[in-house]
mmCIF file of C-alpha atoms and ligand atoms in Angstrom:
data_model
loop_
_atom_site.group_PDB
_atom_site.id
_atom_site.type_symbol
_atom_site.label_atom_id
_atom_site.label_comp_id
_atom_site.label_asym_id
_atom_site.label_seq_id
_atom_site.Cartn_x
_atom_site.Cartn_y
_atom_site.Cartn_z
ATOM 1 C CA MET A 1 0.118 -0.135 0.116
ATOM 2 C CA LYS A 2 1.044 3.765 -0.980
ATOM 3 C CA PRO A 3 1.724 5.524 2.233
ATOM 4 C CA SER A 4 -0.271 8.889 2.497
ATOM 5 C CA PRO A 5 1.000 11.746 1.109
ATOM 6 C CA ILE A 6 2.559 13.321 3.946
ATOM 7 C CA LYS A 7 0.059 16.581 4.839
ATOM 8 C CA PRO A 8 1.780 20.190 4.898
ATOM 9 C CA ILE A 9 2.310 21.675 7.622
ATOM 10 C CA SER A 10 2.016 25.616 8.098
ATOM 11 C CA LEU A 11 4.436 27.885 8.947
ATOM 12 C CA ILE A 12 3.402 28.217 12.488
ATOM 13 C CA GLN A 13 3.938 24.732 12.924
ATOM 14 C CA PHE A 14 7.441 24.293 11.279
ATOM 15 C CA LEU A 15 8.093 27.587 13.873
ATOM 16 C CA ILE A 16 7.045 25.806 17.006
ATOM 17 C CA GLU A 17 9.027 22.755 16.012
ATOM 18 C CA GLU A 18 12.205 25.012 15.425
ATOM 19 C CA ARG A 19 11.564 26.235 18.493
ATOM 20 C CA ARG A 20 12.077 22.624 19.999
ATOM 21 C CA ALA A 21 14.870 21.596 17.953
ATOM 22 C CA GLY A 22 16.272 25.177 19.902
ATOM 23 C CA HIS A 23 16.989 26.795 16.924
ATOM 24 C CA ILE A 24 15.215 29.799 17.941
ATOM 25 C CA ASN A 25 13.337 31.124 20.622
ATOM 26 C CA ALA A 26 9.634 32.504 21.635
ATOM 27 C CA GLU A 27 10.225 35.709 20.293
ATOM 28 C CA LEU A 28 11.904 35.225 16.912
ATOM 29 C CA SER A 29 9.859 32.662 16.757
ATOM 30 C CA LEU A 30 6.742 35.373 17.243
ATOM 31 C CA LEU A 31 8.914 38.368 15.039
ATOM 32 C CA ILE A 32 8.764 36.106 12.125
ATOM 33 C CA GLU A 33 4.943 35.200 12.666
ATOM 34 C CA VAL A 34 4.367 39.070 12.804
ATOM 35 C CA VAL A 35 6.798 39.831 9.298
ATOM 36 C CA ALA A 36 4.677 37.399 7.777
ATOM 37 C CA ARG A 37 1.408 38.351 8.604
ATOM 38 C CA ALA A 38 2.227 42.022 7.676
ATOM 39 C CA CYS A 39 3.558 40.854 4.329
ATOM 40 C CA LYS A 40 0.454 38.859 3.749
ATOM 41 C CA ARG A 41 -0.614 42.723 3.760
ATOM 42 C CA ILE A 42 1.334 43.802 1.211
ATOM 43 C CA ALA A 43 0.433 40.394 -1.179
ATOM 44 C CA VAL A 44 -2.855 41.959 -0.596
ATOM 45 C CA ALA A 45 -2.394 45.320 -1.755
ATOM 46 C CA THR A 46 -0.182 44.443 -3.987
ATOM 47 C CA ASN A 47 -2.815 42.021 -6.022
ATOM 48 C CA LYS A 48 -5.025 45.109 -5.973
ATOM 49 C CA GLY A 49 -3.176 46.865 -8.789
ATOM 50 C CA ALA A 50 -4.893 49.910 -10.535
ATOM 51 C CA LEU A 51 -8.190 49.126 -8.441
ATOM 52 C CA GLY A 52 -6.328 49.618 -5.728
ATOM 53 C CA GLY A 53 -4.820 52.603 -6.108
ATOM 54 C CA VAL A 54 -1.722 51.747 -5.509
ATOM 55 C CA LEU A 55 -0.058 52.452 -8.347
ATOM 56 C CA GLY A 56 2.355 55.540 -9.317
ATOM 57 C CA MET A 57 4.677 57.333 -8.017
ATOM 58 C CA GLN A 58 3.800 58.478 -4.317
ATOM 59 C CA ALA A 59 3.364 62.920 -4.057
ATOM 60 C CA GLY A 60 6.050 64.466 -2.416
ATOM 61 C CA ASP A 61 8.961 67.797 -2.809
ATOM 62 C CA GLY A 62 10.579 65.558 -5.480
ATOM 63 C CA GLU A 63 11.139 65.702 -8.831
ATOM 64 C CA GLY A 64 8.135 64.000 -10.031
ATOM 65 C CA GLY A 65 6.871 62.675 -6.410
ATOM 66 C CA SER A 66 8.668 61.724 -3.192
ATOM 67 C CA ILE A 67 12.315 60.985 -3.077
ATOM 68 C CA ASN A 68 13.421 58.363 -0.568
ATOM 69 C CA VAL A 69 16.357 58.307 1.794
ATOM 70 C CA GLN A 70 18.813 56.216 -1.523
ATOM 71 C CA GLY A 71 17.795 59.299 -4.147
ATOM 72 C CA GLU A 72 15.398 57.070 -5.489
ATOM 73 C CA ALA A 73 11.486 58.077 -6.612
ATOM 74 C CA GLN A 74 9.150 56.893 -3.809
ATOM 75 C CA LYS A 75 6.250 54.476 -5.430
ATOM 76 C CA LYS A 76 2.767 54.883 -3.696
ATOM 77 C CA LEU A 77 3.665 50.223 -2.274
ATOM 78 C CA ASP A 78 6.919 51.591 -1.076
ATOM 79 C CA VAL A 79 5.610 54.002 1.253
ATOM 80 C CA ILE A 80 2.569 51.186 2.242
ATOM 81 C CA SER A 81 4.676 48.096 2.220
ATOM 82 C CA ASN A 82 7.283 50.588 4.468
ATOM 83 C CA GLU A 83 4.173 51.521 6.748
ATOM 84 C CA ILE A 84 2.636 48.192 7.363
ATOM 85 C CA LEU A 85 5.883 46.230 8.405
ATOM 86 C CA LEU A 86 6.507 48.833 10.698
ATOM 87 C CA GLU A 87 2.830 49.234 12.241
ATOM 88 C CA ALA A 88 2.603 45.066 12.375
ATOM 89 C CA ASN A 89 6.218 45.330 14.230
ATOM 90 C CA ALA A 90 5.491 48.058 16.876
ATOM 91 C CA TRP A 91 3.152 46.290 19.843
ATOM 92 C CA GLY A 92 4.693 42.870 19.881
ATOM 93 C CA GLY A 93 7.593 43.376 22.134
ATOM 94 C CA HIS A 94 9.598 41.463 19.530
ATOM 95 C CA LEU A 95 12.137 44.476 18.405
ATOM 96 C CA ALA A 96 14.519 46.760 20.459
ATOM 97 C CA ALA A 97 13.754 48.962 16.682
ATOM 98 C CA CYS A 98 14.097 48.374 12.961
ATOM 99 C CA ALA A 99 15.591 50.156 10.249
ATOM 100 C CA SER A 100 14.035 50.360 5.964
ATOM 101 C CA GLU A 101 15.622 51.151 3.554
ATOM 102 C CA GLU A 102 12.895 53.583 2.939
ATOM 103 C CA MET A 103 14.072 55.696 6.125
ATOM 104 C CA GLU A 104 17.310 57.530 6.934
ATOM 105 C CA ASP A 105 17.322 56.539 11.202
ATOM 106 C CA PRO A 106 16.271 53.902 12.527
ATOM 107 C CA GLN A 107 12.509 53.602 13.533
ATOM 108 C CA GLN A 108 12.158 53.728 17.505
ATOM 109 C CA ILE A 109 9.874 51.289 18.828
ATOM 110 C CA PRO A 110 6.895 54.063 20.698
ATOM 111 C CA ASP A 111 6.932 54.963 23.518
ATOM 112 C CA GLY A 112 4.445 52.876 25.626
ATOM 113 C CA TYR A 113 4.914 49.086 24.224
ATOM 114 C CA PRO A 114 7.180 46.867 25.231
ATOM 115 C CA LYS A 115 10.939 45.893 23.992
ATOM 116 C CA GLY A 116 12.344 42.566 22.955
ATOM 117 C CA ASN A 117 15.734 41.905 21.835
ATOM 118 C CA HIS A 118 16.278 41.630 17.797
ATOM 119 C CA LEU A 119 16.467 44.245 15.185
ATOM 120 C CA LEU A 120 14.646 44.042 11.787
ATOM 121 C CA LEU A 121 15.895 44.975 8.941
ATOM 122 C CA PHE A 122 13.853 45.395 5.519
ATOM 123 C CA ASP A 123 13.389 46.384 1.942
ATOM 124 C CA PRO A 124 9.710 46.931 2.052
ATOM 125 C CA LEU A 125 9.529 46.840 -1.344
ATOM 126 C CA ASP A 126 12.223 45.042 -3.524
ATOM 127 C CA GLY A 127 12.247 45.923 -7.760
ATOM 128 C CA SER A 128 9.830 48.629 -6.924
ATOM 129 C CA SER A 129 10.264 49.665 -10.678
ATOM 130 C CA ASN A 130 7.859 46.623 -11.936
ATOM 131 C CA ILE A 131 4.895 47.489 -9.473
ATOM 132 C CA ASP A 132 3.159 49.479 -12.292
ATOM 133 C CA VAL A 133 3.890 46.524 -15.034
ATOM 134 C CA ASN A 134 2.316 43.910 -12.840
ATOM 135 C CA ILE A 135 6.267 42.273 -12.544
ATOM 136 C CA SER A 136 6.902 40.288 -9.583
ATOM 137 C CA VAL A 137 8.018 42.024 -6.289
ATOM 138 C CA GLY A 138 8.927 41.322 -3.182
ATOM 139 C CA THR A 139 9.972 41.836 0.851
ATOM 140 C CA ILE A 140 13.112 40.857 1.809
ATOM 141 C CA PHE A 141 14.074 41.129 6.011
ATOM 142 C CA SER A 142 17.134 40.271 8.077
ATOM 143 C CA VAL A 143 17.335 39.853 11.789
ATOM 144 C CA LEU A 144 20.219 40.594 14.009
ATOM 145 C CA ARG A 145 20.229 40.358 17.823
ATOM 146 C CA CYS A 146 20.289 43.582 19.687
ATOM 147 C CA PRO A 147 23.449 44.312 21.493
ATOM 148 C CA ASP A 148 23.543 44.047 25.573
ATOM 149 C CA ASP A 149 22.367 47.155 27.267
ATOM 150 C CA VAL A 150 21.388 48.825 24.416
ATOM 151 C CA THR A 151 17.635 50.765 24.956
ATOM 152 C CA GLU A 152 17.663 53.093 22.145
ATOM 153 C CA PRO A 153 19.196 51.081 19.064
ATOM 154 C CA LYS A 154 20.963 53.976 16.906
ATOM 155 C CA ALA A 155 22.442 52.785 13.588
ATOM 156 C CA GLU A 156 26.143 51.537 14.834
ATOM 157 C CA HIS A 157 23.918 48.717 16.745
ATOM 158 C CA PHE A 158 22.722 47.539 13.316
ATOM 159 C CA LEU A 159 26.535 47.286 11.714
ATOM 160 C CA GLN A 160 26.988 43.945 12.677
ATOM 161 C CA PRO A 161 28.122 41.092 9.683
ATOM 162 C CA GLY A 162 26.071 39.078 8.090
ATOM 163 C CA THR A 163 27.316 35.970 9.933
ATOM 164 C CA GLU A 164 25.355 37.825 13.037
ATOM 165 C CA GLN A 165 22.178 36.942 11.375
ATOM 166 C CA LEU A 166 20.001 35.544 13.319
ATOM 167 C CA ALA A 167 17.082 34.632 10.324
ATOM 168 C CA ALA A 168 17.063 35.916 7.020
ATOM 169 C CA GLY A 169 14.191 35.779 4.542
ATOM 170 C CA TYR A 170 12.375 36.762 1.468
ATOM 171 C CA VAL A 171 8.853 36.967 -0.119
ATOM 172 C CA VAL A 172 7.717 36.817 -3.395
ATOM 173 C CA TYR A 173 4.487 38.755 -4.799
ATOM 174 C CA GLY A 174 4.234 36.849 -8.009
ATOM 175 C CA PRO A 175 1.591 34.628 -9.634
ATOM 176 C CA ALA A 176 1.861 33.171 -6.093
ATOM 177 C CA THR A 177 3.050 34.390 -2.607
ATOM 178 C CA THR A 178 6.014 32.610 -1.787
ATOM 179 C CA LEU A 179 8.081 32.952 1.883
ATOM 180 C CA VAL A 180 11.523 32.037 1.834
ATOM 181 C CA LEU A 181 13.536 32.011 4.973
ATOM 182 C CA THR A 182 16.128 31.078 7.157
ATOM 183 C CA PHE A 183 17.756 30.347 10.207
ATOM 184 C CA GLY A 184 20.907 28.736 10.307
ATOM 185 C CA HIS A 185 19.122 25.549 9.851
ATOM 186 C CA GLY A 186 19.231 25.374 6.342
ATOM 187 C CA THR A 187 16.651 27.311 3.849
ATOM 188 C CA HIS A 188 13.006 26.362 3.116
ATOM 189 C CA GLU A 189 9.931 27.606 1.724
ATOM 190 C CA PHE A 190 6.654 28.834 1.717
ATOM 191 C CA THR A 191 3.901 29.000 -0.321
ATOM 192 C CA LEU A 192 1.010 31.521 1.191
ATOM 193 C CA GLU A 193 -2.673 29.432 0.279
ATOM 194 C CA ARG A 194 -4.863 32.335 -0.474
ATOM 195 C CA GLU A 195 -7.741 30.167 0.753
ATOM 196 C CA VAL A 196 -6.818 29.627 4.235
ATOM 197 C CA GLY A 197 -4.701 33.045 4.750
ATOM 198 C CA SER A 198 -2.188 30.505 5.927
ATOM 199 C CA PHE A 199 1.927 29.776 4.446
ATOM 200 C CA MET A 200 2.267 26.422 4.593
ATOM 201 C CA LEU A 201 5.498 24.708 3.715
ATOM 202 C CA SER A 202 6.305 23.700 0.638
ATOM 203 C CA ARG A 203 10.370 22.897 0.326
ATOM 204 C CA ARG A 204 12.780 22.068 3.019
ATOM 205 C CA GLY A 205 16.158 21.529 3.187
ATOM 206 C CA ILE A 206 16.384 23.246 -0.209
ATOM 207 C CA ARG A 207 19.507 22.830 -2.091
ATOM 208 C CA ILE A 208 21.008 24.833 -5.494
ATOM 209 C CA PRO A 209 22.403 22.593 -7.980
ATOM 210 C CA GLU A 210 26.448 23.561 -7.629
ATOM 211 C CA GLU A 211 26.412 24.344 -11.342
ATOM 212 C CA ALA A 212 24.430 27.056 -13.218
ATOM 213 C CA THR A 213 23.405 26.851 -17.000
ATOM 214 C CA GLU A 214 21.281 30.855 -16.466
ATOM 215 C CA PHE A 215 22.884 33.312 -15.167
ATOM 216 C CA ALA A 216 21.206 37.109 -14.672
ATOM 217 C CA ILE A 217 22.811 40.346 -15.028
ATOM 218 C CA ASN A 218 21.636 43.793 -16.346
ATOM 219 C CA MET A 219 23.518 43.202 -20.191
ATOM 220 C CA SER A 220 23.125 47.243 -20.204
ATOM 221 C CA ASN A 221 26.048 48.124 -17.847
ATOM 222 C CA GLN A 222 28.342 46.167 -20.272
ATOM 223 C CA ARG A 223 30.005 48.762 -21.196
ATOM 224 C CA HIS A 224 30.657 50.366 -17.567
ATOM 225 C CA TRP A 225 31.531 46.485 -15.847
ATOM 226 C CA GLN A 226 35.792 46.062 -14.966
ATOM 227 C CA PRO A 227 37.529 44.221 -17.072
ATOM 228 C CA PRO A 228 37.780 40.666 -14.656
ATOM 229 C CA MET A 229 33.640 41.102 -15.304
ATOM 230 C CA GLN A 230 33.546 42.291 -18.967
ATOM 231 C CA ARG A 231 35.383 38.563 -19.728
ATOM 232 C CA TYR A 232 33.819 36.212 -17.478
ATOM 233 C CA ILE A 233 30.667 37.426 -18.865
ATOM 234 C CA GLY A 234 32.531 37.480 -22.607
ATOM 235 C CA GLU A 235 32.868 34.024 -21.491
ATOM 236 C CA LEU A 236 29.434 32.782 -20.731
ATOM 237 C CA LEU A 237 28.401 34.619 -24.448
ATOM 238 C CA ALA A 238 30.477 32.666 -26.122
ATOM 239 C CA GLY A 239 29.070 29.555 -25.397
ATOM 240 C CA THR A 240 29.814 26.209 -26.721
ATOM 241 C CA THR A 241 32.011 28.043 -28.970
ATOM 242 C CA GLY A 242 34.598 29.938 -26.117
ATOM 243 C CA PRO A 243 36.324 28.229 -22.949
ATOM 244 C CA ARG A 244 33.473 27.660 -21.425
ATOM 245 C CA GLY A 245 32.792 24.895 -23.446
ATOM 246 C CA LYS A 246 29.031 24.937 -22.886
ATOM 247 C CA ASP A 247 26.403 27.511 -23.672
ATOM 248 C CA PHE A 248 25.066 29.484 -21.099
ATOM 249 C CA ASN A 249 20.889 31.616 -20.717
ATOM 250 C CA MET A 250 20.362 34.385 -19.340
ATOM 251 C CA ARG A 251 17.502 35.984 -16.807
ATOM 252 C CA TRP A 252 16.856 39.277 -15.931
ATOM 253 C CA VAL A 253 13.328 40.082 -13.903
ATOM 254 C CA ALA A 254 14.985 43.593 -12.238
ATOM 255 C CA SER A 255 13.889 42.688 -9.164
ATOM 256 C CA MET A 256 16.515 40.821 -6.629
ATOM 257 C CA VAL A 257 13.720 38.729 -4.979
ATOM 258 C CA ALA A 258 12.350 37.290 -8.180
ATOM 259 C CA ASP A 259 15.983 36.018 -9.879
ATOM 260 C CA VAL A 260 17.545 35.133 -6.562
ATOM 261 C CA HIS A 261 14.320 32.685 -6.036
ATOM 262 C CA ARG A 262 14.668 31.362 -9.758
ATOM 263 C CA ILE A 263 18.285 29.914 -8.705
ATOM 264 C CA VAL A 264 16.503 29.331 -5.372
ATOM 265 C CA THR A 265 14.641 27.167 -7.414
ATOM 266 C CA ARG A 266 16.088 25.601 -10.349
ATOM 267 C CA GLY A 267 19.911 27.177 -9.475
ATOM 268 C CA GLY A 268 21.598 29.926 -11.572
ATOM 269 C CA VAL A 269 23.470 32.933 -11.003
ATOM 270 C CA PHE A 270 22.902 36.888 -10.074
ATOM 271 C CA TYR A 271 25.099 39.422 -10.189
ATOM 272 C CA TYR A 272 24.658 43.076 -9.221
ATOM 273 C CA PRO A 273 28.581 44.394 -10.314
ATOM 274 C CA LEU A 274 30.704 47.265 -9.726
ATOM 275 C CA ASP A 275 31.044 49.956 -12.601
ATOM 276 C CA ALA A 276 32.217 52.754 -13.336
ATOM 277 C CA LYS A 277 28.601 54.860 -12.616
ATOM 278 C CA ILE A 278 28.168 53.512 -9.339
ATOM 279 C CA LEU A 279 32.245 52.950 -8.464
ATOM 280 C CA LYS A 280 31.764 56.113 -6.089
ATOM 281 C CA GLN A 281 28.916 54.470 -4.136
ATOM 282 C CA GLY A 282 30.420 50.887 -3.732
ATOM 283 C CA GLY A 283 27.847 49.052 -5.803
ATOM 284 C CA LYS A 284 23.836 48.949 -6.602
ATOM 285 C CA LEU A 285 22.416 46.653 -3.814
ATOM 286 C CA ARG A 286 22.291 47.110 -0.161
ATOM 287 C CA LEU A 287 24.066 45.021 2.260
ATOM 288 C CA MET A 288 22.387 45.333 5.044
ATOM 289 C CA TYR A 289 18.927 44.766 3.771
ATOM 290 C CA GLU A 290 19.373 43.190 0.090
ATOM 291 C CA ALA A 291 23.065 42.175 0.474
ATOM 292 C CA ASN A 292 23.332 40.319 3.651
ATOM 293 C CA PRO A 293 20.071 37.925 3.685
ATOM 294 C CA MET A 294 20.267 37.352 0.243
ATOM 295 C CA ALA A 295 23.555 36.215 0.683
ATOM 296 C CA PHE A 296 22.650 33.193 4.139
ATOM 297 C CA ILE A 297 19.245 32.251 1.974
ATOM 298 C CA ILE A 298 21.846 31.269 -0.734
ATOM 299 C CA GLU A 299 24.241 30.193 1.665
ATOM 300 C CA GLN A 300 22.154 27.765 3.674
ATOM 301 C CA ALA A 301 20.948 26.046 0.059
ATOM 302 C CA GLY A 302 24.329 25.103 -0.808
ATOM 303 C CA GLY A 303 25.389 28.421 -2.700
ATOM 304 C CA ALA A 304 27.611 31.106 -2.279
ATOM 305 C CA ALA A 305 27.930 35.087 -2.062
ATOM 306 C CA THR A 306 30.320 37.569 -2.841
ATOM 307 C CA THR A 307 31.277 41.166 -3.964
ATOM 308 C CA GLY A 308 33.526 39.414 -6.787
ATOM 309 C CA ARG A 309 36.417 39.636 -3.534
ATOM 310 C CA GLU A 310 35.112 38.980 -0.077
ATOM 311 C CA ARG A 311 32.461 36.539 1.286
ATOM 312 C CA ILE A 312 29.305 38.997 1.538
ATOM 313 C CA MET A 313 28.559 37.679 5.056
ATOM 314 C CA GLN A 314 32.182 38.371 5.587
ATOM 315 C CA LEU A 315 31.995 42.186 5.735
ATOM 316 C CA GLN A 316 31.455 44.782 8.791
ATOM 317 C CA PRO A 317 29.033 47.224 7.675
ATOM 318 C CA THR A 318 30.426 50.650 7.483
ATOM 319 C CA GLY A 319 26.771 52.191 7.536
ATOM 320 C CA LEU A 320 23.151 51.246 7.268
ATOM 321 C CA HIS A 321 22.368 52.436 3.804
ATOM 322 C CA GLN A 322 26.048 50.612 2.494
ATOM 323 C CA ARG A 323 25.901 49.426 -0.898
ATOM 324 C CA VAL A 324 28.155 46.166 -2.466
ATOM 325 C CA PRO A 325 28.727 43.935 -5.658
ATOM 326 C CA VAL A 326 26.385 41.270 -5.439
ATOM 327 C CA PHE A 327 27.519 37.978 -7.159
ATOM 328 C CA LEU A 328 25.630 35.121 -5.511
ATOM 329 C CA GLY A 329 23.914 31.564 -6.582
ATOM 330 C CA SER A 330 25.514 28.368 -8.060
ATOM 331 C CA LYS A 331 29.154 27.837 -5.888
ATOM 332 C CA LYS A 332 31.261 26.757 -8.512
ATOM 333 C CA GLU A 333 29.727 29.557 -10.740
ATOM 334 C CA VAL A 334 30.267 32.184 -8.227
ATOM 335 C CA GLU A 335 33.852 31.168 -7.621
ATOM 336 C CA VAL A 336 35.279 31.058 -11.446
ATOM 337 C CA ALA A 337 33.486 34.662 -11.163
ATOM 338 C CA THR A 338 35.024 35.573 -8.204
ATOM 339 C CA HIS A 339 38.940 34.196 -9.093
ATOM 340 C CA TYR A 340 38.165 36.232 -12.202
ATOM 341 C CA HIS A 341 38.656 39.264 -10.438
ATOM 342 C CA LEU A 342 40.968 38.233 -7.681
ATOM 343 C CA ILE A 343 43.326 37.074 -10.640
ATOM 344 C CA ALA A 344 42.565 40.925 -12.821
ATOM 345 C CA ASP A 345 44.095 42.608 -8.962
ATOM 346 C CA GLY A 346 46.555 40.539 -8.781
ATOM 347 C CA ALA A 347 45.243 39.069 -5.841
ATOM 348 C CA GLN A 348 46.515 35.211 -6.263
ATOM 349 C CA ASN A 349 46.433 34.762 -2.248
ATOM 350 C CA GLN A 350 43.100 36.126 -2.079
ATOM 351 C CA VAL A 351 41.701 32.958 -3.830
ATOM 352 C CA ASP A 352 42.625 29.994 -1.706
ATOM 353 C CA ASP A 353 41.272 32.569 1.603
ATOM 354 C CA VAL A 354 38.036 33.539 -1.191
ATOM 355 C CA ASP A 355 37.034 29.809 -1.563
ATOM 356 C CA ARG A 356 37.873 28.358 2.137
ATOM 357 C CA SER A 357 35.622 31.272 3.393
ATOM 358 C CA ILE A 358 32.975 30.689 1.270
ATOM 359 C CA GLY A 359 33.566 27.353 1.761
HETATM 360 P P1 AHG B 401 14.322 48.862 -6.435
HETATM 361 O O1 AHG B 401 13.562 47.955 -5.278
HETATM 362 O O2 AHG B 401 14.891 50.010 -5.807
HETATM 363 O O3 AHG B 401 13.511 48.876 -7.424
HETATM 364 O O4 AHG B 401 15.891 48.195 -6.796
HETATM 365 C C1 AHG B 401 16.163 47.261 -6.746
HETATM 366 C C2 AHG B 401 17.182 46.646 -7.682
HETATM 367 C C3 AHG B 401 16.888 45.064 -6.971
HETATM 368 O O5 AHG B 401 15.700 44.482 -7.027
HETATM 369 C C4 AHG B 401 17.181 44.315 -8.876
HETATM 370 O O6 AHG B 401 17.719 43.391 -8.925
HETATM 371 C C5 AHG B 401 18.257 45.847 -9.841
HETATM 372 O O7 AHG B 401 17.860 46.649 -8.515
HETATM 373 C C6 AHG B 401 17.458 46.415 -10.447
HETATM 374 O O8 AHG B 401 18.348 46.819 -11.461
HETATM 375 P P2 AHG B 401 18.127 47.557 -12.766
HETATM 376 O O9 AHG B 401 17.242 48.704 -12.963
HETATM 377 O O10 AHG B 401 19.906 47.570 -12.825
HETATM 378 O O11 AHG B 401 18.009 46.747 -13.598
#
């Protein structure tokens, strides 16, 4: 007789299991429940599209609308998603403070509410240029421990390397709403069952293939890239006729969550390298609430994440909104791209160090 199919478990059941296994405490469990609940509300808001009055730019003082701390135009849904996450996390007693792409400084817990021991960082709506054209967007978050004896956390208290993360996750608002989560014991996927309103475990212990046949990069920046990136991507494009001896396919959604979710599902690599246009700012993507949480998720699924020169999670952050180059995905391919950069830098001895640090 065939065994009956295993009933999928909910996120809440999964969190209870993780507590019993000693991977998380009650406060972190509550934090994840609250973030997941907020993301369900963001999913509802994004699903309304034009009918919800949520498309377009946020009104403001900047040219064409409101400008955020990054100097980027804010969409209405950026602001709505930020408010949903702030409001949901204000009163539960699980947070010491939180920080967001949309706010210059950390947000303190309002007076009158209890404080917890965790720091939450998030990009409330990643890939927001895709909102108005009905393409997947997402939320990315990272959880750190608040240093002992700090009651009013400031930016400096958030500046911990990615290796200190207690949890990281993202939610993709696509054809399905999908949460991917790690506590440092594997990477797991939950799919929102809309009729019931629960995230259900859909993949446990995700493994990313070590070899890649797909890469994601914004090719329109090619002429601005540094020589090792030009060489590396040139070889991928040459396919079977070049030194790599195989063909690679290319995809670029322009929502990091969607590109990363493809990699978490079927392997591949994602690159946002340094280029001449963004040299001064150090990269395009933000370390604390984009690169670090994605690196944690990818590494826990057996992949690798570097800046092209160093392991992302070992960087000592210097600013809440610091930007870094991002190379992540299938381990062997990230290693090739990273080696090309180190060799071009004449840093042959660092090749072994990076190999060791990304395992
Ligand atoms: P934002 O959240 O400000 O829309 O940024 C999106 C990020 C990331 O999600 C995506 O991979 C990348 O920027 C897209 O960059 P390009 O505009 O160069 O395509």
